[in-house]
């Protein structure tokens, strides 16, 4: 009789089989079908079961080894010292438990730790013989890896020959350097752009891209992919002057041998130091040029490390403190269409709720029709969802092998789902738009919400539920109608307490006293974000003057190109827009207007009160193709002036540079009120930039001053 119930035995067998399958997909095929976090969870569940019922442990359990067998095509390499894995912690409590175990084993009160980012790439081992790179291998199963030397040689970050260090002492006769191969986010985005252009499969994330690029039988392909490397440790070593005291000195030694090492490493004391570092590194995560998925804590004293030793799969002296996973799988329950302020129809995947990036996600944007086709998303599909930082959750890939026969195709509606007006997609545009304008209640609601938003008229308490009620019951139609509301009318709405009704009416009253820049921004003119609104206010000084301006005089304002000028003139050509402005004034909305008739000088207007330097340290997003500069050119110029180019628009974006056919990023920038530049505006900004063009664009904030 076994000591464990039958269903436990079954579950353990199922877990072993599933994990082995995922190992094969991940390690041998480079084609993972589940996110790492889910794999980790399966692994942990099996470990838990085996801990409770040790009789369940079989010699072939995945817990008894590290990875999966090497691919046939590459020759095998025995690692002189095994490449181990790290235990994981996901919470402060688990970090505390780790520190407690360490202190108990060592019999000390406080432990010093070397702390580092946890790179989200691929572990490799580099063997140097008499200072020359002899072999480089993947981790494989931890004991035997694949010989990818030819591919590793293509990575410029990896030294082919060790230079004697500063003191001119000897290089080791033999040394295994351990580290991580990665793809920088910028190179990943570039690669996926190229894949798209070639109509080839895109990579899910930089780690998959790095893995796919390193394990190529043709080193030419690897070379074209731009990988990078960071060293984080040393395996076997003979000769040389490897420090034998502290982990951080080992890192300094690697650095002196010209290996790339992370700048963000540090040493800290005790659990408080560990958690503080975790906070710091998670705060700079989105700014790093590469992806990390946590922090690694290592007991700094090497003698103490030795005393702590290893458990089967990982050292006892180190642990990975992981961030909440940014990717998870879930199911698309349906696809609905959201109507934005400018009438853009955005398909949104309604998801089975899933915890990802630290929050429960129920919706993810599918951007537009082309994206749905490209990713081949169908209703009912299992999908990988990603939520990074404060970026809107996104469907990154479909797990097609899981598609069931009743998965349903989604077609963009031909009519607006809210007002029934025709929906059109203009040639060359990715977006489908409702043609209903302010007739469309969805656009009306969005324009009222925009009008009331914090950076516009800042009417506190006017949320979407209330606006829904007010518009649905035809109590208000335009933003100007807000100034007709009284507390009794608002309080008459369901679920509205008298006090909050009064608060809202007071907030509306208070908003009457505003500025010209805010009123311009509040109108919700397409393509006029907060910054452009400020520039326009400064340039024209009076609303009437702006309303009367033609396209030519509008383009005298820095950052205003033909597209923005066109949006402004069409807006003021609409009689009902002019009427809303008249009503706003009539109902007491007022702002200061300038007396003089003069205008600021043509060209770049003093730029929105930004700091002296307009490029260094600023974040740019490029969208659409620029008339003269290639994307790479634009990126290079921005980066060499000290700016940063990222792939998606968020509140942290400073500028969005748009060209012909801008995508959804453009709309997002407008929504968020982010400064929008065209190519000429960008060039002017670069010219005015005081940045030292020799600045290393990849300067990474350092924790070690
Ligand atoms: S030390 C014996 N340091 O994490 C411990 N590993 O789960 C050896 N990794 O396969 C690892 N960043 O690829 C170490 N700063 C870092 C790391 C790091 C990423 C990876 C490594 C390893 C995995 C362990």
Short mmCIF file of C-alpha atoms in Angstrom, two decimals, residues 449-698:
data_model
loop_
_atom_site.label_atom_id
_atom_site.label_comp_id
_atom_site.label_asym_id
_atom_site.label_seq_id
_atom_site.Cartn_x
_atom_site.Cartn_y
_atom_site.Cartn_z
CA UNK A 449 -14.59 63.00 -20.20
CA UNK A 450 -11.58 64.47 -21.96
CA UNK A 451 -12.88 67.98 -21.34
CA UNK A 452 -13.24 67.24 -17.62
CA UNK A 453 -9.94 65.35 -17.26
CA UNK A 454 -7.27 66.49 -14.83
CA UNK A 455 -4.97 68.11 -17.35
CA UNK A 456 -7.86 69.71 -19.19
CA UNK A 457 -10.57 71.48 -17.12
CA UNK A 458 -9.84 69.33 -14.08
CA UNK A 459 -13.41 68.70 -12.93
CA UNK A 460 -13.02 66.32 -10.04
CA UNK A 461 -15.55 63.56 -9.54
CA UNK A 462 -16.92 63.59 -13.08
CA UNK A 463 -16.21 59.96 -13.87
CA UNK A 464 -17.33 57.75 -16.72
CA UNK A 465 -20.35 56.28 -14.90
CA UNK A 466 -21.79 59.73 -14.28
CA UNK A 467 -21.09 60.89 -17.82
CA UNK A 468 -22.79 57.72 -19.11
CA UNK A 469 -25.89 58.56 -17.10
CA UNK A 470 -25.92 62.20 -18.11
CA UNK A 471 -25.49 61.53 -21.81
CA UNK A 472 -27.76 58.47 -21.96
CA UNK A 473 -30.58 60.49 -20.40
CA UNK A 474 -29.90 63.41 -22.69
CA UNK A 475 -29.30 65.67 -19.69
CA UNK A 476 -26.14 66.92 -21.37
CA UNK A 477 -24.92 66.72 -24.94
CA UNK A 478 -21.78 68.82 -25.08
CA UNK A 479 -19.10 69.90 -22.64
CA UNK A 480 -20.77 73.31 -22.47
CA UNK A 481 -23.90 71.67 -21.05
CA UNK A 482 -21.95 70.78 -17.92
CA UNK A 483 -22.25 74.44 -16.96
CA UNK A 484 -26.05 74.17 -17.01
CA UNK A 485 -26.15 71.39 -14.43
CA UNK A 486 -27.49 72.05 -10.98
CA UNK A 487 -27.12 69.93 -7.87
CA UNK A 488 -30.76 68.84 -7.90
CA UNK A 489 -30.54 67.47 -11.44
CA UNK A 490 -27.35 65.59 -10.60
CA UNK A 491 -28.71 64.29 -7.29
CA UNK A 492 -31.79 63.01 -9.10
CA UNK A 493 -29.60 60.42 -10.83
CA UNK A 494 -29.54 56.98 -9.30
CA UNK A 495 -26.93 56.21 -6.71
CA UNK A 496 -25.90 59.83 -6.42
CA UNK A 497 -25.78 61.15 -2.88
CA UNK A 498 -26.71 64.77 -2.42
CA UNK A 499 -23.33 65.63 -1.02
CA UNK A 500 -21.39 64.21 -3.95
CA UNK A 501 -23.79 65.91 -6.34
CA UNK A 502 -23.00 69.20 -4.66
CA UNK A 503 -19.27 68.47 -4.81
CA UNK A 504 -19.45 67.87 -8.52
CA UNK A 505 -21.43 71.01 -9.20
CA UNK A 506 -18.89 72.94 -7.13
CA UNK A 507 -16.02 71.40 -9.09
CA UNK A 508 -17.73 72.41 -12.34
CA UNK A 509 -18.16 75.93 -11.02
CA UNK A 510 -14.52 76.09 -9.99
CA UNK A 511 -13.35 74.95 -13.42
CA UNK A 512 -14.82 78.08 -15.01
CA UNK A 513 -11.70 79.99 -14.08
CA UNK A 514 -9.14 78.48 -16.43
CA UNK A 515 -6.28 79.25 -18.83
CA UNK A 516 -6.19 79.60 -22.59
CA UNK A 517 -3.89 76.57 -22.92
CA UNK A 518 -6.26 74.40 -20.91
CA UNK A 519 -9.33 75.48 -22.83
CA UNK A 520 -7.62 74.74 -26.15
CA UNK A 521 -6.55 71.33 -24.92
CA UNK A 522 -10.01 70.61 -23.45
CA UNK A 523 -11.73 71.09 -26.79
CA UNK A 524 -10.29 67.77 -27.85
CA UNK A 525 -9.10 68.89 -31.27
CA UNK A 526 -7.63 65.88 -32.98
CA UNK A 527 -3.81 65.84 -32.80
CA UNK A 528 -3.69 68.73 -30.33
CA UNK A 529 -2.17 67.40 -27.15
CA UNK A 530 -1.40 69.34 -24.04
CA UNK A 531 1.92 70.60 -25.30
CA UNK A 532 0.66 71.75 -28.66
CA UNK A 533 -2.21 73.46 -26.86
CA UNK A 534 0.32 75.32 -24.73
CA UNK A 535 2.34 76.30 -27.78
CA UNK A 536 -0.77 77.53 -29.56
CA UNK A 537 -1.87 79.53 -26.54
CA UNK A 538 1.52 81.16 -26.26
CA UNK A 539 1.70 81.90 -29.95
CA UNK A 540 -1.80 83.26 -30.54
CA UNK A 541 -2.55 84.71 -27.13
CA UNK A 542 -6.30 84.82 -27.80
CA UNK A 543 -8.79 82.11 -28.71
CA UNK A 544 -10.39 84.18 -31.49
CA UNK A 545 -7.04 84.57 -33.14
CA UNK A 546 -6.46 80.82 -33.07
CA UNK A 547 -9.96 80.22 -34.44
CA UNK A 548 -9.29 82.55 -37.32
CA UNK A 549 -5.82 81.21 -38.17
CA UNK A 550 -5.28 79.48 -41.49
CA UNK A 551 -3.10 76.42 -42.06
CA UNK A 552 -0.14 78.54 -43.02
CA UNK A 553 -0.12 80.73 -39.94
CA UNK A 554 -0.74 77.70 -37.74
CA UNK A 555 2.42 76.12 -39.07
CA UNK A 556 4.39 79.06 -37.75
CA UNK A 557 4.06 77.39 -34.39
CA UNK A 558 6.85 74.96 -33.53
CA UNK A 559 5.74 71.33 -33.76
CA UNK A 560 2.66 72.18 -35.80
CA UNK A 561 2.90 70.51 -39.20
CA UNK A 562 0.34 70.22 -41.98
CA UNK A 563 -1.53 67.35 -40.31
CA UNK A 564 -2.04 69.19 -37.02
CA UNK A 565 -2.85 72.45 -38.82
CA UNK A 566 -5.48 70.64 -40.86
CA UNK A 567 -7.08 69.18 -37.71
CA UNK A 568 -7.28 72.63 -36.16
CA UNK A 569 -8.84 74.35 -39.15
CA UNK A 570 -11.37 71.55 -39.67
CA UNK A 571 -12.32 71.72 -36.02
CA UNK A 572 -13.09 75.42 -36.11
CA UNK A 573 -14.86 75.08 -39.45
CA UNK A 574 -17.53 72.98 -37.76
CA UNK A 575 -20.38 75.24 -36.73
CA UNK A 576 -21.30 73.14 -33.71
CA UNK A 577 -17.78 73.41 -32.31
CA UNK A 578 -17.93 77.19 -32.58
CA UNK A 579 -21.32 77.05 -30.90
CA UNK A 580 -19.92 75.02 -27.98
CA UNK A 581 -17.25 77.68 -27.50
CA UNK A 582 -19.84 80.44 -27.57
CA UNK A 583 -21.89 78.60 -24.95
CA UNK A 584 -18.87 77.99 -22.75
CA UNK A 585 -18.20 81.71 -22.72
CA UNK A 586 -21.85 82.59 -22.24
CA UNK A 587 -22.04 80.23 -19.26
CA UNK A 588 -19.15 81.90 -17.54
CA UNK A 589 -16.04 79.94 -18.55
CA UNK A 590 -13.23 82.48 -18.74
CA UNK A 591 -9.46 82.70 -19.15
CA UNK A 592 -6.86 85.36 -19.51
CA UNK A 593 -6.22 86.55 -23.04
CA UNK A 594 -3.35 88.73 -24.15
CA UNK A 595 -3.99 92.35 -25.05
CA UNK A 596 -1.36 92.88 -27.69
CA UNK A 597 -1.72 91.73 -31.25
CA UNK A 598 1.87 90.53 -31.67
CA UNK A 599 2.78 86.89 -31.96
CA UNK A 600 5.81 84.95 -30.87
CA UNK A 601 8.48 84.51 -33.44
CA UNK A 602 8.02 81.96 -36.12
CA UNK A 603 9.76 78.66 -35.82
CA UNK A 604 10.28 76.77 -32.65
CA UNK A 605 8.29 78.34 -29.89
CA UNK A 606 9.82 78.26 -26.43
CA UNK A 607 9.16 74.67 -25.77
CA UNK A 608 6.48 73.90 -23.18
CA UNK A 609 8.55 74.80 -20.20
CA UNK A 610 10.68 71.69 -20.46
CA UNK A 611 14.14 71.75 -18.96
CA UNK A 612 16.96 73.34 -20.82
CA UNK A 613 17.80 70.14 -22.55
CA UNK A 614 15.05 68.88 -24.76
CA UNK A 615 16.52 65.59 -25.84
CA UNK A 616 18.91 64.23 -23.23
CA UNK A 617 17.07 62.00 -20.80
CA UNK A 618 13.81 62.29 -22.74
CA UNK A 619 11.84 59.35 -24.06
CA UNK A 620 10.75 59.29 -27.70
CA UNK A 621 8.45 56.97 -29.59
CA UNK A 622 8.59 56.81 -33.39
CA UNK A 623 5.52 55.95 -35.47
CA UNK A 624 4.80 56.00 -39.19
CA UNK A 625 7.50 56.52 -41.79
CA UNK A 626 9.35 59.83 -41.85
CA UNK A 627 9.85 61.65 -45.16
CA UNK A 628 13.66 61.74 -45.13
CA UNK A 629 15.09 59.93 -42.15
CA UNK A 630 14.96 56.18 -41.81
CA UNK A 631 13.78 54.87 -38.46
CA UNK A 632 17.32 53.83 -37.64
CA UNK A 633 18.63 57.27 -38.55
CA UNK A 634 16.10 59.00 -36.37
CA UNK A 635 16.82 56.61 -33.53
CA UNK A 636 20.58 57.07 -33.84
CA UNK A 637 20.29 60.84 -33.81
CA UNK A 638 18.03 60.85 -30.77
CA UNK A 639 20.23 58.40 -28.95
CA UNK A 640 23.43 60.22 -29.70
CA UNK A 641 21.88 63.37 -28.26
CA UNK A 642 21.23 61.40 -25.09
CA UNK A 643 17.54 60.62 -25.65
CA UNK A 644 15.90 57.25 -25.56
CA UNK A 645 13.63 55.59 -28.07
CA UNK A 646 11.05 53.12 -26.83
CA UNK A 647 8.41 51.08 -28.58
CA UNK A 648 5.22 52.01 -26.83
CA UNK A 649 3.55 55.19 -25.72
CA UNK A 650 2.94 55.60 -21.99
CA UNK A 651 2.70 58.45 -19.54
CA UNK A 652 6.49 58.37 -19.38
CA UNK A 653 6.83 59.23 -23.06
CA UNK A 654 7.98 62.80 -23.70
CA UNK A 655 7.59 62.98 -27.47
CA UNK A 656 5.93 60.98 -30.18
CA UNK A 657 7.50 61.51 -33.60
CA UNK A 658 5.01 60.83 -36.37
CA UNK A 659 5.42 60.37 -40.06
CA UNK A 660 3.15 59.17 -42.82
CA UNK A 661 0.51 56.66 -41.70
CA UNK A 662 1.08 56.90 -38.00
CA UNK A 663 -0.38 53.95 -36.13
CA UNK A 664 -2.32 53.63 -32.92
CA UNK A 665 0.63 55.13 -31.03
CA UNK A 666 -0.35 58.43 -32.48
CA UNK A 667 -3.88 58.21 -31.11
CA UNK A 668 -2.55 57.10 -27.77
CA UNK A 669 -0.21 60.12 -27.70
CA UNK A 670 -3.15 62.38 -28.43
CA UNK A 671 -5.19 60.71 -25.70
CA UNK A 672 -2.40 61.16 -23.19
CA UNK A 673 -1.62 64.68 -24.29
CA UNK A 674 1.96 63.87 -25.23
CA UNK A 675 3.94 66.28 -27.43
CA UNK A 676 3.77 65.24 -31.06
CA UNK A 677 6.54 66.13 -33.49
CA UNK A 678 6.96 65.66 -37.19
CA UNK A 679 10.35 65.11 -38.79
CA UNK A 680 11.10 68.82 -39.10
CA UNK A 681 10.15 69.35 -35.47
CA UNK A 682 12.44 66.53 -34.42
CA UNK A 683 15.36 67.91 -36.40
CA UNK A 684 14.86 71.34 -34.93
CA UNK A 685 14.73 69.89 -31.45
CA UNK A 686 17.94 67.98 -32.07
CA UNK A 687 19.62 71.08 -33.38
CA UNK A 688 18.64 73.03 -30.31
CA UNK A 689 19.59 70.24 -28.01
CA UNK A 690 22.51 71.04 -25.80
CA UNK A 691 23.35 67.42 -25.30
CA UNK A 692 26.89 66.34 -25.80
CA UNK A 693 26.61 64.17 -28.87
CA UNK A 694 29.38 61.95 -27.58
CA UNK A 695 27.21 60.84 -24.68
CA UNK A 696 26.76 57.13 -24.55
CA UNK A 697 23.13 56.63 -25.35
CA UNK A 698 22.93 53.52 -23.29
#
